[in-house]
Amino acid sequence: MKLHFDHALVARLLAHAQAASEHSPTYDQLVDPAFLKAGVSSRHPTGADVDRTRIPAGLMLVGDHGVYLMSNGYPGLSDAEGQANLVAYAVEADPRTCPDDWYDVKRASFGGDDGAEFLSADTIRKALEATAGNRLWIDVTPARISCPYLASPQKARSGQPDGGSGKAKSE
């Protein structure tokens, strides 16, 4: 299911993530030994066990009370009311504007469980470039996440598709 996001707000979230020197982990990153502090070998690590400087910059696609993107930059980017973690809701799954439909869209796209998936800064940057002048879209199913991308100039010259409708699987 294609979910659409405010282009400028996603660009702002990405800029925050890229400017941050530390990043918050998703659950998958929390349990990945590559992101743990030196000497930590816990089977059940906590946020205190993670070296936030090892987490790469990017956005989290979150399925919870709606579906939204948020910066993984630490500390979080505050919203207009000063609350931590400004988010960009999917137009189709925003509980503020779609109070009767957001839950069904969340289940159809993200699945029944709540969670967060990491999308690398490079993936988001390419998706923003590919959707310039329009809303950013991300195709989300419970099993797969894909974003639009533009083919590199070399691929376009070699007869490969121009990438305008291509997809790049998230990392």
XYZ file of N, CA, C and O in Angstrom:
684
model
N 0.848 -1.164 0.000
C 0.000 0.000 0.000
C 0.895 1.228 0.000
O 1.771 1.357 0.840
N 0.679 2.111 -0.953
C 1.448 3.351 -0.995
C 0.933 4.308 0.073
O -0.251 4.609 0.127
N 1.862 4.759 0.900
C 1.577 5.763 1.913
C 2.298 7.042 1.507
O 3.446 6.994 1.053
N 1.636 8.177 1.662
C 2.164 9.457 1.217
C 2.490 10.354 2.404
O 1.717 10.413 3.367
N 3.621 11.062 2.295
C 4.119 11.895 3.382
C 4.459 13.290 2.864
O 4.836 13.446 1.698
N 4.362 14.281 3.744
C 4.717 15.653 3.407
C 6.219 15.717 3.097
O 7.056 15.429 3.959
N 6.540 16.090 1.876
C 7.917 16.099 1.383
C 8.822 16.992 2.236
O 9.909 16.572 2.664
N 8.393 18.234 2.475
C 9.218 19.185 3.227
C 9.446 18.729 4.665
O 10.545 18.878 5.202
N 8.430 18.151 5.285
C 8.583 17.687 6.658
C 9.533 16.493 6.733
O 10.378 16.418 7.632
N 9.450 15.589 5.771
C 10.375 14.449 5.755
C 11.807 14.944 5.544
O 12.742 14.464 6.203
N 11.991 15.923 4.665
C 13.325 16.495 4.455
C 13.852 17.111 5.755
O 15.039 16.988 6.074
N 12.974 17.764 6.517
C 13.373 18.349 7.808
C 13.779 17.257 8.800
O 14.777 17.398 9.522
N 13.021 16.186 8.835
C 13.356 15.064 9.727
C 14.696 14.449 9.344
O 15.517 14.130 10.212
N 14.921 14.294 8.042
C 16.190 13.726 7.579
C 17.356 14.641 7.939
O 18.403 14.159 8.402
N 17.192 15.940 7.755
C 18.260 16.883 8.103
C 18.597 16.785 9.590
O 19.780 16.820 9.968
N 17.588 16.630 10.431
C 17.830 16.476 11.871
C 18.641 15.210 12.143
O 19.622 15.241 12.899
N 18.239 14.108 11.532
C 18.948 12.838 11.748
C 20.401 12.939 11.296
O 21.309 12.474 11.994
N 20.624 13.556 10.159
C 21.984 13.646 9.633
C 22.852 14.599 10.449
O 24.065 14.411 10.519
N 22.263 15.606 11.060
C 23.027 16.565 11.867
C 23.365 16.026 13.255
O 24.303 16.505 13.894
N 22.631 15.041 13.712
C 22.838 14.500 15.065
C 24.107 13.651 15.123
O 24.411 12.907 14.189
N 24.796 13.725 16.231
C 25.998 12.895 16.412
C 25.655 11.553 17.056
O 26.472 10.643 17.053
N 24.461 11.456 17.621
C 23.992 10.206 18.212
C 22.609 9.903 17.656
O 21.881 10.818 17.259
N 22.248 8.608 17.655
C 20.970 8.180 17.080
C 20.307 7.134 17.956
O 20.979 6.297 18.549
N 18.987 7.200 18.006
C 18.210 6.220 18.764
C 18.061 4.951 17.950
O 17.820 5.006 16.741
N 18.151 3.794 18.604
C 18.035 2.535 17.867
C 16.591 2.059 17.730
O 15.743 2.356 18.570
N 16.328 1.313 16.669
C 15.101 0.529 16.589
C 15.331 -0.710 17.448
O 16.449 -0.965 17.913
N 14.294 -1.521 17.623
C 14.471 -2.750 18.407
C 15.513 -3.657 17.749
O 16.369 -4.221 18.437
N 15.456 -3.794 16.427
C 16.436 -4.640 15.737
C 17.857 -4.156 15.979
O 18.776 -4.955 16.152
N 18.066 -2.836 15.982
C 19.390 -2.293 16.241
C 19.781 -2.458 17.706
O 20.949 -2.655 18.014
N 18.806 -2.403 18.583
C 19.066 -2.558 20.013
C 19.674 -3.932 20.307
O 20.544 -4.051 21.161
N 19.243 -4.946 19.611
C 19.737 -6.298 19.881
C 20.859 -6.718 18.932
O 21.338 -7.849 19.010
N 21.307 -5.823 18.070
C 22.405 -6.121 17.145
C 23.736 -5.873 17.855
O 24.015 -4.744 18.268
N 24.575 -6.888 18.002
C 25.851 -6.714 18.703
C 26.738 -5.613 18.111
O 27.546 -5.028 18.816
N 26.570 -5.302 16.835
C 27.391 -4.272 16.203
C 27.165 -2.891 16.813
O 28.025 -2.014 16.688
N 26.030 -2.686 17.477
C 25.709 -1.375 18.027
C 25.852 -1.300 19.541
O 25.584 -0.259 20.138
N 26.271 -2.385 20.173
C 26.423 -2.388 21.625
C 27.742 -1.743 22.035
O 28.721 -1.750 21.282
N 27.751 -1.181 23.231
C 28.978 -0.622 23.782
C 29.999 -1.729 23.962
O 29.652 -2.900 24.146
N 31.256 -1.362 23.932
C 32.340 -2.323 24.132
C 32.151 -3.052 25.457
O 31.836 -2.432 26.470
N 32.306 -4.346 25.426
C 32.208 -5.157 26.633
C 30.804 -5.601 26.984
O 30.624 -6.414 27.888
N 29.785 -5.118 26.296
C 28.406 -5.508 26.583
C 28.074 -6.737 25.746
O 28.274 -6.758 24.533
N 27.596 -7.779 26.413
C 27.219 -8.995 25.686
C 25.895 -9.549 26.216
O 25.692 -10.747 26.240
N 25.042 -8.671 26.628
C 23.765 -9.060 27.206
C 22.847 -9.676 26.157
O 22.803 -9.247 25.014
N 22.094 -10.690 26.556
C 21.094 -11.275 25.666
C 19.849 -10.392 25.612
O 19.046 -10.519 24.712
N 19.716 -9.506 26.585
C 18.569 -8.601 26.661
C 19.071 -7.178 26.903
O 18.863 -6.613 27.974
N 19.728 -6.588 25.897
C 20.285 -5.247 26.101
C 19.188 -4.194 26.258
O 18.064 -4.365 25.788
N 19.551 -3.147 26.928
C 18.663 -1.994 27.089
C 19.272 -0.822 26.319
O 20.399 -0.919 25.812
N 18.560 0.286 26.283
C 19.079 1.472 25.619
C 20.413 1.919 26.177
O 21.251 2.460 25.460
N 20.637 1.678 27.467
C 21.901 2.069 28.098
C 23.076 1.234 27.589
O 24.230 1.639 27.743
N 22.810 0.079 26.990
C 23.865 -0.799 26.481
C 24.302 -0.458 25.060
O 25.267 -1.012 24.544
N 23.577 0.453 24.418
C 23.840 0.793 23.018
C 24.779 1.990 22.926
O 24.652 2.954 23.678
N 25.706 1.917 21.995
C 26.563 3.052 21.670
C 25.841 3.847 20.590
O 25.845 3.480 19.413
N 25.167 4.924 20.980
C 24.346 5.710 20.054
C 25.152 6.319 18.905
O 24.585 6.692 17.891
N 26.478 6.413 19.074
C 27.298 6.958 17.992
C 27.500 5.935 16.874
O 27.903 6.304 15.776
N 27.219 4.679 17.124
C 27.358 3.633 16.102
C 26.104 3.462 15.243
O 26.163 2.861 14.178
N 24.985 3.948 15.733
C 23.722 3.827 14.985
C 23.785 4.809 13.815
O 24.054 5.988 14.011
N 23.530 4.357 12.598
C 23.573 5.279 11.456
C 22.369 6.222 11.429
O 21.312 5.925 11.987
N 22.557 7.347 10.768
C 21.480 8.329 10.618
C 20.409 7.780 9.683
O 20.699 7.078 8.715
N 19.171 8.099 10.000
C 18.062 7.702 9.147
C 16.741 8.067 9.789
O 16.693 8.826 10.755
N 15.691 7.528 9.231
C 14.363 7.734 9.780
C 13.800 6.401 10.222
O 14.203 5.347 9.726
N 12.874 6.463 11.151
C 12.143 5.273 11.573
C 10.746 5.358 10.984
O 10.077 6.392 11.116
N 10.330 4.290 10.334
C 8.942 4.155 9.902
C 8.251 3.435 11.037
O 8.591 2.299 11.368
N 7.293 4.114 11.670
C 6.662 3.600 12.883
C 5.194 3.273 12.605
O 4.471 4.066 12.008
N 4.798 2.095 13.026
C 3.396 1.705 13.029
C 2.967 1.612 14.472
O 3.487 0.797 15.232
N 2.066 2.474 14.868
C 1.646 2.553 16.263
C 0.253 3.168 16.249
O -0.677 2.566 15.748
N 0.123 4.361 16.747
C -1.135 5.115 16.669
C -1.066 5.877 15.347
O -0.745 7.060 15.291
N -1.286 5.163 14.250
C -1.072 5.658 12.900
C 0.216 5.089 12.351
O 0.846 4.217 12.950
N 0.599 5.576 11.178
C 1.886 5.232 10.571
C 2.584 6.553 10.302
O 1.992 7.470 9.727
N 3.843 6.650 10.735
C 4.551 7.913 10.591
C 6.050 7.682 10.480
O 6.561 6.609 10.811
N 6.735 8.725 10.014
C 8.188 8.761 9.965
C 8.675 9.690 11.059
O 8.043 10.711 11.353
N 9.801 9.346 11.661
C 10.426 10.218 12.647
C 11.938 10.091 12.533
O 12.463 9.061 12.106
N 12.630 11.147 12.888
C 14.088 11.148 12.883
C 14.596 10.216 13.971
O 13.996 10.125 15.041
N 15.724 9.551 13.691
C 16.335 8.768 14.759
C 17.431 9.569 15.454
O 18.137 9.056 16.310
N 17.567 10.854 15.087
C 18.551 11.708 15.742
C 18.263 11.829 17.227
O 17.104 11.895 17.645
N 19.330 11.831 18.026
C 19.192 11.920 19.476
C 19.931 13.156 19.965
O 21.090 13.343 19.605
N 19.287 14.029 20.737
C 17.901 13.934 21.192
C 16.927 14.193 20.047
O 17.282 14.723 19.010
N 15.663 13.812 20.288
C 14.629 13.932 19.271
C 14.360 15.376 18.876
O 14.692 16.316 19.597
N 13.761 15.534 17.711
C 13.371 16.842 17.199
C 12.006 17.195 17.770
O 11.038 16.457 17.577
N 11.916 18.322 18.467
C 10.658 18.727 19.099
C 9.661 19.233 18.069
O 10.028 19.802 17.049
N 8.381 19.046 18.373
C 7.321 19.577 17.517
C 7.008 21.013 17.938
O 7.662 21.580 18.821
N 6.014 21.626 17.320
C 5.672 23.026 17.575
C 5.274 23.285 19.025
O 5.438 24.396 19.531
N 4.738 22.268 19.695
C 4.328 22.420 21.093
C 5.457 22.091 22.066
O 5.252 22.051 23.271
N 6.647 21.789 21.554
C 7.774 21.473 22.412
C 7.852 20.019 22.840
O 8.714 19.654 23.631
N 6.943 19.196 22.333
C 6.989 17.765 22.653
C 8.072 17.094 21.809
O 8.259 17.438 20.642
N 8.776 16.148 22.393
C 9.835 15.445 21.669
C 9.247 14.668 20.504
O 8.087 14.255 20.527
N 10.052 14.487 19.498
C 9.759 13.634 18.356
C 8.644 14.123 17.436
O 7.550 13.573 17.393
N 8.983 15.153 16.703
C 8.149 15.605 15.603
C 8.014 14.441 14.625
O 8.999 13.750 14.350
N 6.821 14.204 14.116
C 6.602 13.098 13.188
C 5.903 13.587 11.928
O 5.214 14.604 11.932
N 6.095 12.830 10.857
C 5.391 13.061 9.596
C 4.454 11.878 9.404
O 4.892 10.770 9.088
N 3.171 12.105 9.645
C 2.187 11.034 9.474
C 1.965 10.737 8.001
O 1.993 11.648 7.167
N 1.707 9.473 7.700
C 1.217 9.111 6.374
C -0.163 9.741 6.245
O -0.974 9.667 7.179
N -0.419 10.381 5.114
C -1.707 11.040 4.900
C -2.847 10.063 5.166
O -3.853 10.407 5.791
N -2.687 8.825 4.731
C -3.738 7.819 4.826
C -3.902 7.223 6.225
O -4.910 6.569 6.506
N -2.906 7.402 7.090
C -2.930 6.764 8.410
C -2.673 7.761 9.530
O -1.985 7.464 10.500
N -3.234 8.948 9.401
C -3.068 9.997 10.395
C -4.318 10.021 11.275
O -5.391 10.388 10.813
N -4.209 9.637 12.544
C -5.396 9.600 13.399
C -6.033 10.970 13.632
O -7.208 11.053 13.985
N -5.302 12.037 13.401
C -5.858 13.382 13.585
C -6.800 13.753 12.442
O -7.775 14.470 12.660
N -6.493 13.289 11.228
C -7.295 13.669 10.059
C -8.135 12.527 9.499
O -9.041 12.774 8.704
N -7.830 11.309 9.888
C -8.582 10.126 9.430
C -9.001 9.291 10.638
O -8.610 8.122 10.765
N -9.795 9.868 11.555
C -10.097 9.160 12.798
C -10.835 7.837 12.604
O -10.739 6.955 13.458
N -11.534 7.672 11.497
C -12.281 6.434 11.265
C -11.518 5.401 10.442
O -11.918 4.240 10.409
N -10.451 5.821 9.765
C -9.770 4.931 8.821
C -8.325 4.584 9.169
O -7.787 3.622 8.640
N -7.668 5.375 10.015
C -6.237 5.196 10.215
C -5.884 3.792 10.687
O -4.871 3.237 10.255
N -6.684 3.197 11.556
C -6.337 1.885 12.103
C -6.363 0.809 11.020
O -5.459 -0.028 10.948
N -7.373 0.846 10.162
C -7.446 -0.136 9.078
C -6.273 0.020 8.114
O -5.713 -0.968 7.645
N -5.887 1.251 7.829
C -4.741 1.500 6.953
C -3.456 1.034 7.627
O -2.595 0.423 6.994
N -3.337 1.303 8.912
C -2.142 0.852 9.650
C -2.016 -0.662 9.585
O -0.960 -1.202 9.289
N -3.104 -1.390 9.832
C -3.069 -2.855 9.796
C -2.775 -3.380 8.387
O -2.007 -4.322 8.222
N -3.395 -2.775 7.380
C -3.198 -3.234 5.999
C -1.775 -2.974 5.516
O -1.223 -3.774 4.756
N -1.180 -1.880 5.968
C 0.156 -1.537 5.496
C 1.249 -2.080 6.415
O 2.147 -2.786 5.962
N 1.183 -1.774 7.657
C 2.251 -2.080 8.599
C 2.070 -3.431 9.285
O 3.020 -4.036 9.743
N 0.833 -3.905 9.375
C 0.546 -5.134 10.092
C -0.109 -4.839 11.422
O -0.265 -3.682 11.822
N -0.502 -5.883 12.124
C -1.229 -5.727 13.375
C -0.378 -5.331 14.557
O -0.869 -4.725 15.506
N 0.894 -5.691 14.533
C 1.779 -5.360 15.643
C 2.345 -3.958 15.475
O 2.557 -3.485 14.362
N 2.602 -3.301 16.606
C 3.276 -2.014 16.583
C 4.769 -2.251 16.441
O 5.282 -3.315 16.813
N 5.482 -1.268 15.929
C 6.925 -1.399 15.806
C 7.516 -0.275 14.995
O 6.821 0.663 14.586
N 8.819 -0.373 14.772
C 9.546 0.630 14.007
C 10.559 -0.059 13.114
O 11.233 -1.002 13.546
N 10.658 0.421 11.893
C 11.630 -0.085 10.927
C 12.580 1.045 10.566
O 12.155 2.173 10.336
N 13.859 0.738 10.498
C 14.875 1.728 10.153
C 14.958 1.895 8.638
O 15.004 0.916 7.897
N 14.972 3.150 8.185
C 15.196 3.493 6.786
C 16.437 4.381 6.745
O 16.470 5.440 7.381
N 17.463 3.958 6.034
C 18.729 4.688 6.027
C 18.569 6.089 5.445
O 17.671 6.353 4.632
N 19.465 6.971 5.841
C 19.462 8.335 5.322
C 19.594 8.325 3.802
O 18.927 9.103 3.107
N 20.407 7.438 3.261
C 20.590 7.357 1.814
C 19.297 6.944 1.110
O 18.941 7.511 0.078
N 18.585 5.989 1.667
C 17.308 5.557 1.092
C 16.315 6.709 1.075
O 15.652 6.962 0.067
N 16.210 7.433 2.186
C 15.271 8.553 2.267
C 15.695 9.677 1.335
O 14.857 10.277 0.643
N 16.987 9.976 1.277
C 17.470 11.028 0.382
C 17.107 10.710 -1.067
O 16.602 11.562 -1.808
N 17.335 9.470 -1.494
C 17.007 9.068 -2.858
C 15.501 9.143 -3.116
O 15.063 9.544 -4.191
N 14.704 8.756 -2.132
C 13.250 8.825 -2.278
C 12.786 10.280 -2.374
O 11.893 10.602 -3.165
N 13.409 11.158 -1.599
C 13.067 12.586 -1.679
C 13.429 13.149 -3.055
O 12.658 13.904 -3.651
N 14.593 12.775 -3.568
C 14.998 13.242 -4.896
C 14.039 12.725 -5.966
O 13.671 13.459 -6.878
N 13.635 11.477 -5.859
C 12.765 10.869 -6.871
C 11.349 11.438 -6.845
O 10.641 11.366 -7.848
N 10.952 12.008 -5.717
C 9.585 12.531 -5.597
C 9.562 14.054 -5.481
O 8.549 14.621 -5.063
N 10.648 14.702 -5.838
C 10.726 16.163 -5.740
C 9.523 16.793 -6.439
O 9.142 16.388 -7.533
N 8.921 17.763 -5.781
C 7.761 18.442 -6.333
C 6.442 17.746 -6.036
O 5.380 18.245 -6.394
N 6.487 16.602 -5.401
C 5.290 15.832 -5.049
C 5.405 15.361 -3.602
O 6.388 15.631 -2.939
N 4.425 14.613 -3.170
C 4.527 13.975 -1.854
C 5.477 12.787 -1.963
O 5.489 12.073 -2.951
N 6.251 12.607 -0.922
C 7.066 11.398 -0.820
C 6.125 10.227 -0.614
O 5.152 10.337 0.134
N 6.387 9.102 -1.274
C 5.595 7.910 -1.011
C 6.509 6.762 -0.642
O 7.661 6.700 -1.061
N 5.971 5.893 0.174
C 6.649 4.656 0.561
C 5.616 3.558 0.432
O 4.490 3.684 0.925
N 5.989 2.482 -0.251
C 5.104 1.338 -0.420
C 5.358 0.395 0.759
O 6.471 -0.103 0.926
N 4.337 0.204 1.579
C 4.501 -0.545 2.824
C 3.515 -1.701 2.864
O 2.313 -1.517 2.660
N 4.035 -2.897 3.123
C 3.205 -4.063 3.426
C 3.780 -4.678 4.691
O 4.912 -4.363 5.074
N 3.054 -5.573 5.344
C 3.619 -6.196 6.544
C 4.928 -6.953 6.278
O 5.703 -7.172 7.193
N 5.200 -7.309 5.019
C 6.398 -8.081 4.700
C 7.487 -7.273 3.998
O 8.627 -7.731 3.906
N 7.164 -6.074 3.492
C 8.138 -5.365 2.669
C 7.907 -3.856 2.718
O 6.782 -3.389 2.791
N 9.022 -3.123 2.609
C 8.984 -1.672 2.522
C 9.826 -1.292 1.311
O 10.961 -1.764 1.177
N 9.283 -0.447 0.433
C 10.077 0.016 -0.699
C 9.803 1.487 -0.945
O 8.740 2.008 -0.606
N 10.802 2.145 -1.517
C 10.745 3.576 -1.784
C 11.102 3.825 -3.240
O 11.848 3.053 -3.842
N 10.649 4.947 -3.784
C 11.065 5.306 -5.140
C 12.528 5.730 -5.139
O 13.057 6.156 -4.113
N 13.173 5.614 -6.272
C 14.541 6.083 -6.405
C 14.790 6.475 -7.847
O 14.053 6.092 -8.750
N 15.819 7.241 -8.049
C 16.256 7.599 -9.391
C 17.490 6.780 -9.714
O 18.373 6.627 -8.870
N 17.543 6.265 -10.923
C 18.726 5.524 -11.346
C 19.898 6.489 -11.468
O 19.729 7.671 -11.762
N 21.081 5.971 -11.244
C 22.272 6.803 -11.421
C 22.397 7.168 -12.898
O 21.904 6.446 -13.763
N 23.039 8.288 -13.205
C 23.190 8.679 -14.611
C 23.838 7.583 -15.455
O 23.488 7.391 -16.596
N 24.770 6.821 -14.886
C 25.443 5.761 -15.621
C 24.447 4.674 -16.030
O 24.453 4.205 -17.164
N 23.549 4.260 -15.139
C 22.555 3.248 -15.476
C 21.593 3.769 -16.533
O 21.200 3.047 -17.431
N 21.206 5.024 -16.411
C 20.275 5.598 -17.380
C 20.907 5.627 -18.768
O 20.245 5.353 -19.765
N 22.197 5.931 -18.860
C 22.880 5.962 -20.148
C 23.047 4.574 -20.733
O 23.121 4.404 -21.929
N 23.122 3.553 -19.882
C 23.369 2.201 -20.373
C 22.096 1.490 -20.815
O 22.119 0.297 -21.071
N 21.005 2.226 -20.904
C 19.775 1.618 -21.384
C 18.894 1.043 -20.292
O 17.855 0.464 -20.571
N 19.299 1.193 -19.042
C 18.476 0.732 -17.932
C 17.319 1.696 -17.744
O 17.391 2.849 -18.153
N 16.245 1.258 -17.107
C 15.130 2.173 -16.846
C 15.611 3.408 -16.110
O 16.583 3.367 -15.355
N 14.911 4.537 -16.321
C 15.333 5.789 -15.711
C 15.065 5.832 -14.217
O 15.455 6.774 -13.561
N 14.353 4.853 -13.684
C 14.171 4.782 -12.238
C 13.002 5.596 -11.723
O 12.739 5.587 -10.540
N 12.317 6.315 -12.575
C 11.213 7.148 -12.107
C 10.150 6.374 -11.388
O 9.484 6.883 -10.510
N 9.959 5.120 -11.722
C 8.963 4.317 -11.023
C 9.620 3.119 -10.335
O 8.954 2.180 -9.939
N 10.923 3.155 -10.221
C 11.631 2.038 -9.599
C 11.454 2.020 -8.108
O 10.923 2.938 -7.512
N 11.909 0.974 -7.495
C 11.813 0.842 -6.045
C 13.131 0.358 -5.492
O 13.834 -0.407 -6.136
N 13.429 0.802 -4.311
C 14.605 0.339 -3.602
C 14.145 -0.242 -2.279
O 13.468 0.433 -1.520
N 14.469 -1.464 -2.013
C 14.082 -2.082 -0.748
C 14.814 -1.371 0.374
O 15.952 -1.000 0.240
N 14.119 -1.189 1.467
C 14.756 -0.507 2.605
C 15.826 -1.390 3.187
O 15.871 -2.595 2.978
N 16.688 -0.747 3.958
C 17.781 -1.483 4.588
C 17.441 -1.865 5.989
O 16.673 -1.284 6.645
